[in-house]
Amino acid sequence: MAFELNNEDMSQVLSFIPSYEGKIVLELGDGVGHFTSELAKKAAKVIALDSTESVVKKNDSINGYDENAEFKCGDVTLPDLTFPAESVDLIFSNLLLTNLSDKQIEDIAGKLLKWVKVGGFIFFIESCSLQSGDHKHKSHFREPRFYTKVFKECYISNGSGNSYELTLLGSKFIGTYERDVKTQNQICWIWQKVVSSEDDKGFQQFLDNVQYKSNGILRYERIFGSGYVSTGGIDTTKEFVAKLDLKPGQNVLDVGCGIGGGDFYMAENFGANVVGIDLSVNMIALALERAIGLKCSVEFEVADCTKKSYPDNTFDVIYSRDTILHIQDKLALFRTFYKWLKPGGKVLISDYCRKAGTPSQDFAEYIKQRGYDLHDVETYGQMLTDAGFEEVAAEDRTEQFKEVLTRELKRVENEKEEFIKDFTEVDYNDIVGGWKAKLVRVGSGEQRWGLFLAKKK
Ligand code: SAH
């Protein structure tokens, strides 16, 4: 395997993996073996498996000083190659799957899920879609969604009634973006083995299977505009981002980034380093796909913003568009935003709000059915103040919301035939009906839209 990551990429890769200190690591297709000695520095034991005898021999001599690294020759695609169930803490592989067929990958996913301990991790790096490195043999450069789907749908049961699956902790690009174009399509995934449970993944499954199904996302995108799943698409993005005075190299966190339109805009036009997190696997899969080949600094990760942690003083800007309506404990979230921001850092939020006072029965039902947590604009702004922010500007942008909705609706109605050709008549009616209902809720004054900007001292 001729492709090599440089040291910077390697440390970026290793920092993405949860601690494996004192743990047992299985490294597959270790190739040139430069990860092996890195992994062996912290791991209790690294079992490095490669199908080429000569590579194994070479590694054994080079890495002979790594007492805790054991090199084995074996082909992971062969049925007789096996490890005991739940025997390793971390499975690491670098450009292994790229060389295998779809069917082989499906089989391997099941094996890996079996070998790793519950709570353990599976990490892999693959080349996606664009050709990279100078592979001599035929490789499959797949779209990242293929790997996401195969591992997400992988499922095993152990015969005593327990079943296990993988939960995606993150997926992102490796390398920096100004540099070698070839590294841009190296994407890594980190998965954790969990006991299958309907409850645990309840909200994520709701987002992925109900509100933000892949086809549903594309339908939404059609009305909001390319890259966006929120009010006003690129127009409001341009208007609001202009308030941030972004500078090249600044770090931006986009909370609930969706399919990444705003992130590409900030990274491409202002040279910001943007990290987008979203709880929906479908959203992130689309965002990642669209990031391939772009020469800007964007990173995407599947993560719940209420559970994620970053070091204090990490970001210059925290940005969130029409997402926090999903979060129940907003004050707690704003307090963490405050910590993650650098001094002088800014938070910019647009969000669905409601009028003050008791909501009508219809509106209360709508909120409940969607699982939203809505506040009036003033209360919302007060929560930012309570979280410690200064210079809090809380603007009621409901008029703009109404104009945008009207414009969006008109556009889709004008493109009815094309819409139905790309989706279905049911989709068309759902979207048009949904927008009309929003306009009624906004027209009655119950549903409102707020823009919030605040600063950390
Ligand atoms: N900000 C994007 C997407 C808005 S849609 C845009 O402007 O286009 C709202 C997004 O919030 C969805 O993608 C949804 O998956 C995400 N979301 C909901 N709850 C979340 C949570 N707890 N953590 C992270 N993202 C969340």
Short mmCIF file of C-alpha atoms and ligand atoms in Angstrom, two decimals:
data_model
loop_
_atom_site.label_atom_id
_atom_site.label_comp_id
_atom_site.label_asym_id
_atom_site.label_seq_id
_atom_site.Cartn_x
_atom_site.Cartn_y
_atom_site.Cartn_z
CA MET A 1 0.00 0.00 0.00
CA ALA A 2 1.88 3.00 -1.24
CA PHE A 3 -0.25 5.74 0.22
CA GLU A 4 1.32 7.30 3.24
CA LEU A 5 -0.04 9.82 5.67
CA ASN A 6 2.42 12.36 6.98
CA ASN A 7 3.09 12.82 10.69
CA GLU A 8 0.59 15.61 11.04
CA ASP A 9 -2.14 13.46 9.49
CA MET A 10 -1.15 10.55 11.69
CA SER A 11 -1.43 12.51 14.90
CA GLN A 12 -4.75 13.89 13.68
CA VAL A 13 -5.92 10.34 13.05
CA LEU A 14 -4.74 9.08 16.42
CA SER A 15 -6.32 11.99 18.29
CA PHE A 16 -9.66 11.01 16.80
CA ILE A 17 -9.60 7.60 18.47
CA PRO A 18 -10.85 7.26 22.05
CA SER A 19 -8.15 6.29 24.53
CA TYR A 20 -6.64 2.86 23.90
CA GLU A 21 -4.09 3.14 26.67
CA GLY A 22 -3.50 -0.28 28.19
CA LYS A 23 -5.94 -1.82 25.72
CA ILE A 24 -5.75 -4.58 23.15
CA VAL A 25 -5.63 -3.34 19.59
CA LEU A 26 -6.11 -5.38 16.44
CA GLU A 27 -4.62 -3.69 13.41
CA LEU A 28 -5.72 -4.98 10.06
CA GLY A 29 -3.91 -4.70 6.76
CA ASP A 30 -1.25 -2.76 8.54
CA GLY A 31 0.75 -2.45 5.30
CA VAL A 32 3.84 -0.34 5.86
CA GLY A 33 3.25 -0.61 9.58
CA HIS A 34 3.93 2.95 10.61
CA PHE A 35 0.76 3.08 12.69
CA THR A 36 1.75 -0.09 14.51
CA SER A 37 4.56 1.40 16.54
CA GLU A 38 2.45 4.50 17.24
CA LEU A 39 -0.37 2.34 18.54
CA ALA A 40 2.08 0.16 20.47
CA LYS A 41 3.30 3.17 22.45
CA LYS A 42 0.09 3.28 24.43
CA ALA A 43 -1.68 -0.02 23.85
CA ALA A 44 -1.06 -3.02 26.08
CA LYS A 45 -0.80 -5.13 22.95
CA VAL A 46 -1.11 -4.60 19.21
CA ILE A 47 -1.89 -7.56 17.01
CA ALA A 48 -0.98 -6.46 13.50
CA LEU A 49 -2.33 -8.57 10.71
CA ASP A 50 -1.29 -8.39 7.10
CA SER A 51 -1.90 -10.81 4.27
CA THR A 52 1.58 -10.42 2.76
CA GLU A 53 4.23 -12.61 4.35
CA SER A 54 7.10 -10.34 3.26
CA VAL A 55 5.47 -7.30 4.83
CA VAL A 56 4.98 -9.17 8.08
CA LYS A 57 8.62 -10.25 8.14
CA LYS A 58 9.86 -6.78 7.38
CA ASN A 59 7.70 -5.27 10.09
CA ASP A 60 8.78 -7.82 12.59
CA SER A 61 12.39 -6.80 12.10
CA ILE A 62 11.74 -3.06 11.94
CA ASN A 63 9.40 -3.03 14.87
CA GLY A 64 11.16 -5.70 16.81
CA TYR A 65 11.65 -3.26 19.66
CA ASP A 66 7.91 -2.96 20.18
CA GLU A 67 7.60 -5.81 22.60
CA ASN A 68 3.88 -5.43 22.74
CA ALA A 69 3.40 -5.60 18.97
CA GLU A 70 2.77 -9.00 17.48
CA PHE A 71 2.85 -9.36 13.69
CA LYS A 72 0.73 -12.05 12.13
CA CYS A 73 0.21 -13.13 8.60
CA GLY A 74 -3.40 -13.67 7.62
CA ASP A 75 -6.07 -12.62 5.21
CA VAL A 76 -9.04 -11.06 6.92
CA THR A 77 -11.30 -11.93 3.97
CA LEU A 78 -10.78 -15.66 4.44
CA PRO A 79 -13.47 -17.47 6.39
CA ASP A 80 -10.96 -19.43 8.47
CA LEU A 81 -9.37 -16.27 9.81
CA THR A 82 -10.97 -15.61 13.13
CA PHE A 83 -10.42 -14.17 16.59
CA PRO A 84 -12.36 -14.99 19.74
CA ALA A 85 -15.57 -13.02 20.22
CA GLU A 86 -15.14 -9.86 22.29
CA SER A 87 -11.39 -10.22 22.51
CA VAL A 88 -10.14 -6.80 21.42
CA ASP A 89 -10.79 -3.22 22.54
CA LEU A 90 -10.02 -1.42 19.30
CA ILE A 91 -9.87 -2.55 15.69
CA PHE A 92 -7.83 -0.23 13.55
CA SER A 93 -7.50 -0.37 9.80
CA ASN A 94 -5.93 1.89 7.25
CA LEU A 95 -7.06 1.58 3.61
CA LEU A 96 -8.12 -2.02 3.93
CA LEU A 97 -11.72 -1.91 2.75
CA THR A 98 -10.88 0.12 -0.35
CA ASN A 99 -9.30 -3.04 -1.75
CA LEU A 100 -12.23 -5.34 -1.08
CA SER A 101 -15.52 -6.06 -2.82
CA ASP A 102 -18.86 -4.85 -1.43
CA LYS A 103 -19.74 -8.37 -0.34
CA GLN A 104 -16.39 -8.87 1.41
CA ILE A 105 -16.91 -5.65 3.33
CA GLU A 106 -20.35 -6.71 4.47
CA ASP A 107 -18.91 -10.01 5.74
CA ILE A 108 -15.98 -8.34 7.44
CA ALA A 109 -18.17 -5.79 9.19
CA GLY A 110 -19.98 -8.67 10.90
CA LYS A 111 -16.71 -10.32 11.93
CA LEU A 112 -15.24 -7.14 13.34
CA LEU A 113 -18.40 -6.45 15.29
CA LYS A 114 -18.06 -9.92 16.79
CA TRP A 115 -14.37 -9.63 17.73
CA VAL A 116 -14.57 -6.26 19.41
CA LYS A 117 -15.66 -5.98 23.04
CA VAL A 118 -18.92 -4.27 23.93
CA GLY A 119 -18.06 -0.60 24.34
CA GLY A 120 -14.97 -1.10 22.15
CA PHE A 121 -14.23 0.72 18.92
CA ILE A 122 -13.78 0.07 15.24
CA PHE A 123 -11.79 2.67 13.35
CA PHE A 124 -11.02 2.75 9.64
CA ILE A 125 -9.62 5.10 7.06
CA GLU A 126 -10.61 4.73 3.43
CA SER A 127 -10.09 6.50 0.15
CA CYS A 128 -13.38 7.71 -1.18
CA SER A 129 -14.67 8.47 -4.63
CA LEU A 130 -11.60 10.18 -6.01
CA GLN A 131 -8.46 8.24 -6.74
CA SER A 132 -5.65 8.89 -4.32
CA GLY A 133 -2.11 7.75 -3.75
CA ASP A 134 -0.48 5.56 -6.32
CA HIS A 135 -2.14 2.24 -5.70
CA LYS A 136 -0.77 -0.34 -8.04
CA HIS A 137 -3.68 -2.71 -7.77
CA LYS A 138 -7.32 -2.18 -8.50
CA SER A 139 -9.09 -0.37 -5.67
CA HIS A 140 -12.69 0.59 -5.15
CA PHE A 141 -13.11 4.27 -4.53
CA ARG A 142 -16.56 4.38 -3.10
CA GLU A 143 -18.78 7.16 -1.93
CA PRO A 144 -18.45 7.50 1.85
CA ARG A 145 -22.14 6.73 2.31
CA PHE A 146 -21.45 3.12 1.31
CA TYR A 147 -19.23 2.49 4.34
CA THR A 148 -21.53 4.42 6.63
CA LYS A 149 -24.50 2.34 5.51
CA VAL A 150 -22.81 -1.08 5.72
CA PHE A 151 -21.47 -0.52 9.23
CA LYS A 152 -24.61 1.24 10.44
CA GLU A 153 -26.78 -1.66 9.31
CA CYS A 154 -24.45 -4.34 10.62
CA TYR A 155 -26.02 -6.36 13.39
CA ILE A 156 -25.19 -9.61 15.23
CA SER A 157 -26.74 -11.66 17.97
CA ASN A 158 -24.69 -13.90 20.22
CA GLY A 159 -27.08 -16.79 20.66
CA SER A 160 -27.96 -15.97 24.27
CA GLY A 161 -30.50 -13.38 23.30
CA ASN A 162 -28.23 -10.34 23.15
CA SER A 163 -27.81 -8.40 19.96
CA TYR A 164 -25.19 -5.84 19.09
CA GLU A 165 -24.66 -3.11 16.59
CA LEU A 166 -22.38 -0.21 15.86
CA THR A 167 -23.06 3.38 16.61
CA LEU A 168 -21.22 5.97 14.55
CA LEU A 169 -19.26 8.30 16.81
CA GLY A 170 -17.72 10.31 14.04
CA SER A 171 -16.55 10.46 10.50
CA LYS A 172 -14.23 13.02 9.04
CA PHE A 173 -11.61 14.00 6.53
CA ILE A 174 -7.97 13.51 7.21
CA GLY A 175 -5.44 16.09 6.27
CA THR A 176 -5.50 19.78 5.80
CA TYR A 177 -7.05 21.28 2.79
CA GLU A 178 -4.61 23.76 1.33
CA ARG A 179 -2.15 20.96 0.95
CA ASP A 180 -2.02 17.91 -1.21
CA VAL A 181 -5.25 17.45 -3.12
CA LYS A 182 -4.62 13.72 -2.97
CA THR A 183 -5.27 13.56 0.75
CA GLN A 184 -8.64 15.18 0.54
CA ASN A 185 -10.58 12.04 -0.04
CA GLN A 186 -9.16 10.13 2.91
CA ILE A 187 -12.07 9.75 5.25
CA CYS A 188 -12.10 8.00 8.60
CA TRP A 189 -14.89 6.53 10.66
CA ILE A 190 -15.06 5.66 14.33
CA TRP A 191 -17.73 3.26 15.56
CA GLN A 192 -18.57 1.90 18.98
CA LYS A 193 -20.07 -1.52 19.69
CA VAL A 194 -23.27 -1.20 21.65
CA VAL A 195 -26.05 -3.49 22.79
CA SER A 196 -28.95 -3.03 20.39
CA SER A 197 -31.64 -1.04 22.03
CA GLU A 198 -34.59 0.75 20.58
CA ASP A 199 -34.68 3.31 23.41
CA ASP A 200 -31.06 4.32 23.37
CA LYS A 201 -31.02 5.43 19.83
CA GLY A 202 -34.53 6.72 20.01
CA PHE A 203 -33.96 10.35 19.16
CA GLN A 204 -31.26 9.65 16.58
CA GLN A 205 -33.54 7.11 14.93
CA PHE A 206 -36.39 9.59 15.02
CA LEU A 207 -34.24 12.16 13.24
CA ASP A 208 -32.93 9.68 10.68
CA ASN A 209 -36.10 7.73 10.05
CA VAL A 210 -38.83 10.28 10.49
CA GLN A 211 -37.97 13.94 10.26
CA TYR A 212 -34.74 13.77 8.29
CA LYS A 213 -34.93 10.65 6.10
CA SER A 214 -32.49 10.94 3.20
CA ASN A 215 -35.25 11.54 0.69
CA GLY A 216 -36.92 13.89 3.15
CA ILE A 217 -33.70 15.88 3.46
CA LEU A 218 -33.41 16.28 -0.29
CA ARG A 219 -37.05 17.35 -0.45
CA TYR A 220 -36.41 19.98 2.21
CA GLU A 221 -33.28 21.05 0.41
CA ARG A 222 -35.30 21.60 -2.73
CA ILE A 223 -37.43 24.20 -1.01
CA PHE A 224 -34.78 25.77 1.25
CA GLY A 225 -32.15 25.87 -1.47
CA SER A 226 -29.06 23.88 -2.29
CA GLY A 227 -27.05 22.92 0.81
CA TYR A 228 -29.62 24.08 3.34
CA VAL A 229 -32.32 22.72 5.58
CA SER A 230 -33.22 25.99 7.23
CA THR A 231 -35.00 29.26 6.66
CA GLY A 232 -33.76 31.36 3.78
CA GLY A 233 -30.94 29.08 2.58
CA ILE A 234 -27.98 31.00 1.22
CA ASP A 235 -29.70 34.43 1.50
CA THR A 236 -30.12 34.49 5.27
CA THR A 237 -26.76 32.74 5.60
CA LYS A 238 -25.01 35.57 3.77
CA GLU A 239 -26.86 38.18 5.80
CA PHE A 240 -26.20 36.57 9.19
CA VAL A 241 -22.62 35.43 8.58
CA ALA A 242 -21.77 39.02 7.62
CA LYS A 243 -22.44 39.93 11.26
CA LEU A 244 -19.64 37.67 12.45
CA ASP A 245 -16.71 39.47 10.88
CA LEU A 246 -15.02 36.12 10.22
CA LYS A 247 -11.27 36.09 9.69
CA PRO A 248 -9.13 33.44 7.95
CA GLY A 249 -8.07 30.70 10.33
CA GLN A 250 -10.82 31.32 12.86
CA ASN A 251 -12.48 28.25 14.30
CA VAL A 252 -16.22 27.92 13.84
CA LEU A 253 -18.49 25.27 15.32
CA ASP A 254 -21.80 24.75 13.51
CA VAL A 255 -24.25 23.06 15.84
CA GLY A 256 -26.80 20.98 13.92
CA CYS A 257 -24.99 21.63 10.65
CA GLY A 258 -27.36 19.57 8.50
CA ILE A 259 -25.93 18.98 5.02
CA GLY A 260 -23.31 21.66 5.49
CA GLY A 261 -24.29 24.51 3.14
CA GLY A 262 -23.48 27.19 5.70
CA ASP A 263 -20.19 25.50 6.58
CA PHE A 264 -18.98 25.43 2.99
CA TYR A 265 -20.01 29.06 2.67
CA MET A 266 -18.01 30.16 5.75
CA ALA A 267 -14.96 28.06 4.92
CA GLU A 268 -14.82 28.96 1.22
CA ASN A 269 -15.54 32.66 1.51
CA PHE A 270 -13.86 33.58 4.79
CA GLY A 271 -11.14 30.96 5.14
CA ALA A 272 -12.57 29.81 8.47
CA ASN A 273 -11.93 26.30 9.82
CA VAL A 274 -15.42 24.97 10.25
CA VAL A 275 -16.48 21.95 12.28
CA GLY A 276 -20.06 20.86 11.69
CA ILE A 277 -21.74 18.48 14.10
CA ASP A 278 -25.14 16.90 13.67
CA LEU A 279 -26.92 14.06 15.39
CA SER A 280 -28.39 12.77 12.14
CA VAL A 281 -26.24 10.22 10.32
CA ASN A 282 -28.11 10.93 7.08
CA MET A 283 -27.30 14.62 7.25
CA ILE A 284 -23.61 14.07 7.95
CA ALA A 285 -23.34 11.44 5.23
CA LEU A 286 -24.61 13.98 2.68
CA ALA A 287 -22.39 16.75 4.05
CA LEU A 288 -19.32 14.53 3.84
CA GLU A 289 -20.09 13.54 0.31
CA ARG A 290 -20.37 17.12 -0.78
CA ALA A 291 -17.12 18.04 0.92
CA ILE A 292 -15.12 15.67 -1.24
CA GLY A 293 -12.72 17.50 -3.48
CA LEU A 294 -13.42 20.94 -1.99
CA LYS A 295 -10.40 22.99 -1.10
CA CYS A 296 -11.63 24.43 2.14
CA SER A 297 -11.38 23.51 5.78
CA VAL A 298 -14.57 21.72 6.79
CA GLU A 299 -14.97 18.75 9.09
CA PHE A 300 -18.16 16.91 9.89
CA GLU A 301 -19.02 14.63 12.73
CA VAL A 302 -22.07 12.77 13.91
CA ALA A 303 -22.51 14.01 17.45
CA ASP A 304 -25.18 15.06 19.89
CA CYS A 305 -24.43 18.65 20.84
CA THR A 306 -25.79 18.05 24.34
CA LYS A 307 -23.23 15.25 24.91
CA LYS A 308 -20.26 16.44 22.93
CA SER A 309 -17.30 17.96 24.72
CA TYR A 310 -14.60 20.35 23.55
CA PRO A 311 -11.81 21.98 25.52
CA ASP A 312 -12.64 25.41 26.93
CA ASN A 313 -11.79 28.38 24.68
CA THR A 314 -11.76 26.38 21.44
CA PHE A 315 -13.95 28.35 19.05
CA ASP A 316 -14.11 31.92 17.78
CA VAL A 317 -17.70 31.45 16.68
CA ILE A 318 -20.51 29.05 17.53
CA TYR A 319 -23.16 29.10 14.84
CA SER A 320 -26.48 27.32 14.83
CA ARG A 321 -29.35 27.61 12.41
CA ASP A 322 -32.87 26.37 13.17
CA THR A 323 -31.59 23.49 15.29
CA ILE A 324 -31.84 24.40 18.97
CA LEU A 325 -35.62 24.06 18.74
CA HIS A 326 -34.81 20.33 19.15
CA ILE A 327 -32.97 20.89 22.45
CA GLN A 328 -34.91 20.82 25.70
CA ASP A 329 -32.36 22.22 28.14
CA LYS A 330 -31.23 25.30 26.25
CA LEU A 331 -29.70 27.04 29.24
CA ALA A 332 -27.34 24.12 29.88
CA LEU A 333 -26.38 24.09 26.20
CA PHE A 334 -25.72 27.84 26.19
CA ARG A 335 -23.51 27.45 29.26
CA THR A 336 -21.40 24.89 27.41
CA PHE A 337 -21.28 27.13 24.34
CA TYR A 338 -19.95 29.83 26.61
CA LYS A 339 -17.14 27.59 27.82
CA TRP A 340 -16.23 26.35 24.34
CA LEU A 341 -15.91 29.91 23.04
CA LYS A 342 -12.69 31.89 23.32
CA PRO A 343 -12.90 35.20 25.17
CA GLY A 344 -14.44 37.68 22.72
CA GLY A 345 -16.01 34.78 20.80
CA LYS A 346 -19.47 35.09 19.34
CA VAL A 347 -22.55 32.95 19.22
CA LEU A 348 -25.07 33.35 16.41
CA ILE A 349 -28.33 31.45 16.48
CA SER A 350 -31.46 31.52 14.37
CA ASP A 351 -34.34 29.53 15.76
CA TYR A 352 -38.04 28.89 15.77
CA CYS A 353 -39.76 30.74 18.60
CA ARG A 354 -43.29 31.32 19.78
CA LYS A 355 -45.29 34.23 21.04
CA ALA A 356 -45.32 34.84 24.80
CA GLY A 357 -48.20 33.43 26.86
CA THR A 358 -50.18 30.23 26.62
CA PRO A 359 -50.14 28.65 23.16
CA SER A 360 -53.38 27.71 21.39
CA GLN A 361 -54.32 24.06 21.43
CA ASP A 362 -53.35 23.64 17.76
CA PHE A 363 -49.98 25.20 18.27
CA ALA A 364 -49.33 23.24 21.45
CA GLU A 365 -50.13 20.06 19.53
CA TYR A 366 -47.79 20.98 16.71
CA ILE A 367 -44.92 21.59 19.15
CA LYS A 368 -45.64 18.36 20.94
CA GLN A 369 -45.86 16.29 17.78
CA ARG A 370 -42.52 17.66 16.57
CA GLY A 371 -40.91 17.34 19.99
CA TYR A 372 -39.83 20.99 19.87
CA ASP A 373 -39.02 23.24 22.81
CA LEU A 374 -39.96 26.80 21.85
CA HIS A 375 -39.73 30.10 23.72
CA ASP A 376 -40.61 33.68 23.02
CA VAL A 377 -37.79 35.78 21.61
CA GLU A 378 -37.23 37.76 24.80
CA THR A 379 -37.05 34.70 27.05
CA TYR A 380 -34.68 33.09 24.59
CA GLY A 381 -32.36 36.10 24.73
CA GLN A 382 -32.58 36.08 28.53
CA MET A 383 -31.33 32.49 28.56
CA LEU A 384 -28.20 33.61 26.72
CA THR A 385 -27.70 36.35 29.30
CA ASP A 386 -28.25 33.85 32.10
CA ALA A 387 -25.61 31.62 30.54
CA GLY A 388 -23.10 34.45 30.93
CA PHE A 389 -23.18 36.08 27.48
CA GLU A 390 -22.88 39.83 27.00
CA GLU A 391 -24.13 42.23 24.34
CA VAL A 392 -27.06 39.89 23.73
CA ALA A 393 -29.13 40.96 20.75
CA ALA A 394 -32.45 39.10 20.48
CA GLU A 395 -34.32 40.10 17.34
CA ASP A 396 -37.78 39.04 16.30
CA ARG A 397 -37.40 38.20 12.62
CA THR A 398 -40.90 36.85 12.07
CA GLU A 399 -41.67 39.27 9.23
CA GLN A 400 -38.60 38.09 7.36
CA PHE A 401 -39.61 34.48 8.12
CA LYS A 402 -43.00 35.12 6.54
CA GLU A 403 -41.48 36.68 3.43
CA VAL A 404 -39.00 33.84 3.04
CA LEU A 405 -41.68 31.17 3.46
CA THR A 406 -43.90 32.90 0.90
CA ARG A 407 -41.05 33.11 -1.58
CA GLU A 408 -40.01 29.50 -1.02
CA LEU A 409 -43.56 28.28 -1.47
CA LYS A 410 -44.05 30.26 -4.65
CA ARG A 411 -40.85 28.91 -6.14
CA VAL A 412 -41.77 25.29 -5.47
CA GLU A 413 -45.29 25.86 -6.83
CA ASN A 414 -43.81 27.36 -9.99
CA GLU A 415 -41.56 24.33 -10.38
CA LYS A 416 -44.27 21.81 -9.60
CA GLU A 417 -43.68 19.56 -12.60
CA GLU A 418 -39.95 19.36 -12.09
CA PHE A 419 -40.40 18.75 -8.37
CA ILE A 420 -42.75 15.86 -9.04
CA LYS A 421 -40.39 14.46 -11.65
CA ASP A 422 -37.51 14.46 -9.14
CA PHE A 423 -39.57 13.30 -6.19
CA THR A 424 -43.25 12.25 -6.19
CA GLU A 425 -46.61 13.97 -6.09
CA VAL A 426 -46.94 12.89 -2.45
CA ASP A 427 -43.65 14.67 -1.68
CA TYR A 428 -44.85 17.76 -3.46
CA ASN A 429 -48.11 17.83 -1.53
CA ASP A 430 -46.31 17.22 1.76
CA ILE A 431 -43.92 20.09 1.23
CA VAL A 432 -46.47 22.54 -0.12
CA GLY A 433 -48.95 21.56 2.62
CA GLY A 434 -46.23 21.91 5.25
CA TRP A 435 -45.26 25.39 4.09
CA LYS A 436 -48.89 26.53 3.92
CA ALA A 437 -49.42 25.29 7.47
CA LYS A 438 -46.29 27.15 8.60
CA LEU A 439 -47.63 30.31 6.98
CA VAL A 440 -50.90 29.90 8.87
CA ARG A 441 -49.06 29.46 12.18
CA VAL A 442 -46.87 32.46 11.43
CA GLY A 443 -49.85 34.50 10.20
CA SER A 444 -51.72 33.92 13.45
CA GLY A 445 -48.69 35.33 15.29
CA GLU A 446 -48.10 32.11 17.21
CA GLN A 447 -45.02 30.84 15.44
CA ARG A 448 -42.15 33.28 15.46
CA TRP A 449 -38.56 33.28 14.32
CA GLY A 450 -35.66 34.79 16.23
CA LEU A 451 -32.11 35.83 15.50
CA PHE A 452 -29.68 35.90 18.42
CA LEU A 453 -26.20 37.27 18.56
CA ALA A 454 -24.11 37.46 21.72
CA LYS A 455 -20.54 37.67 22.87
CA LYS A 456 -18.34 36.09 25.51
CA LYS A 457 -16.42 38.76 27.35
N1 SAH B 1 -28.38 24.06 10.42
C1 SAH B 1 -28.70 23.28 9.24
C2 SAH B 1 -29.75 22.20 9.51
C3 SAH B 1 -31.03 22.63 10.18
S1 SAH B 1 -32.15 21.30 10.44
C4 SAH B 1 -29.10 24.21 8.14
O1 SAH B 1 -29.19 25.39 8.39
O2 SAH B 1 -29.32 23.77 7.02
C5 SAH B 1 -31.88 20.94 12.17
C6 SAH B 1 -30.70 19.96 12.39
O3 SAH B 1 -30.50 19.80 13.79
C7 SAH B 1 -30.95 18.56 11.85
O4 SAH B 1 -29.93 18.25 10.94
C8 SAH B 1 -30.91 17.67 13.09
O5 SAH B 1 -30.40 16.39 12.83
C9 SAH B 1 -30.02 18.46 14.01
N2 SAH B 1 -30.10 18.13 15.44
C10 SAH B 1 -31.23 17.94 16.18
N3 SAH B 1 -30.90 17.65 17.44
C11 SAH B 1 -29.55 17.66 17.53
C12 SAH B 1 -28.60 17.43 18.58
N4 SAH B 1 -29.00 17.13 19.81
N5 SAH B 1 -27.29 17.54 18.30
C13 SAH B 1 -26.87 17.83 17.04
N6 SAH B 1 -27.71 18.06 16.01
C14 SAH B 1 -29.04 17.97 16.25
#
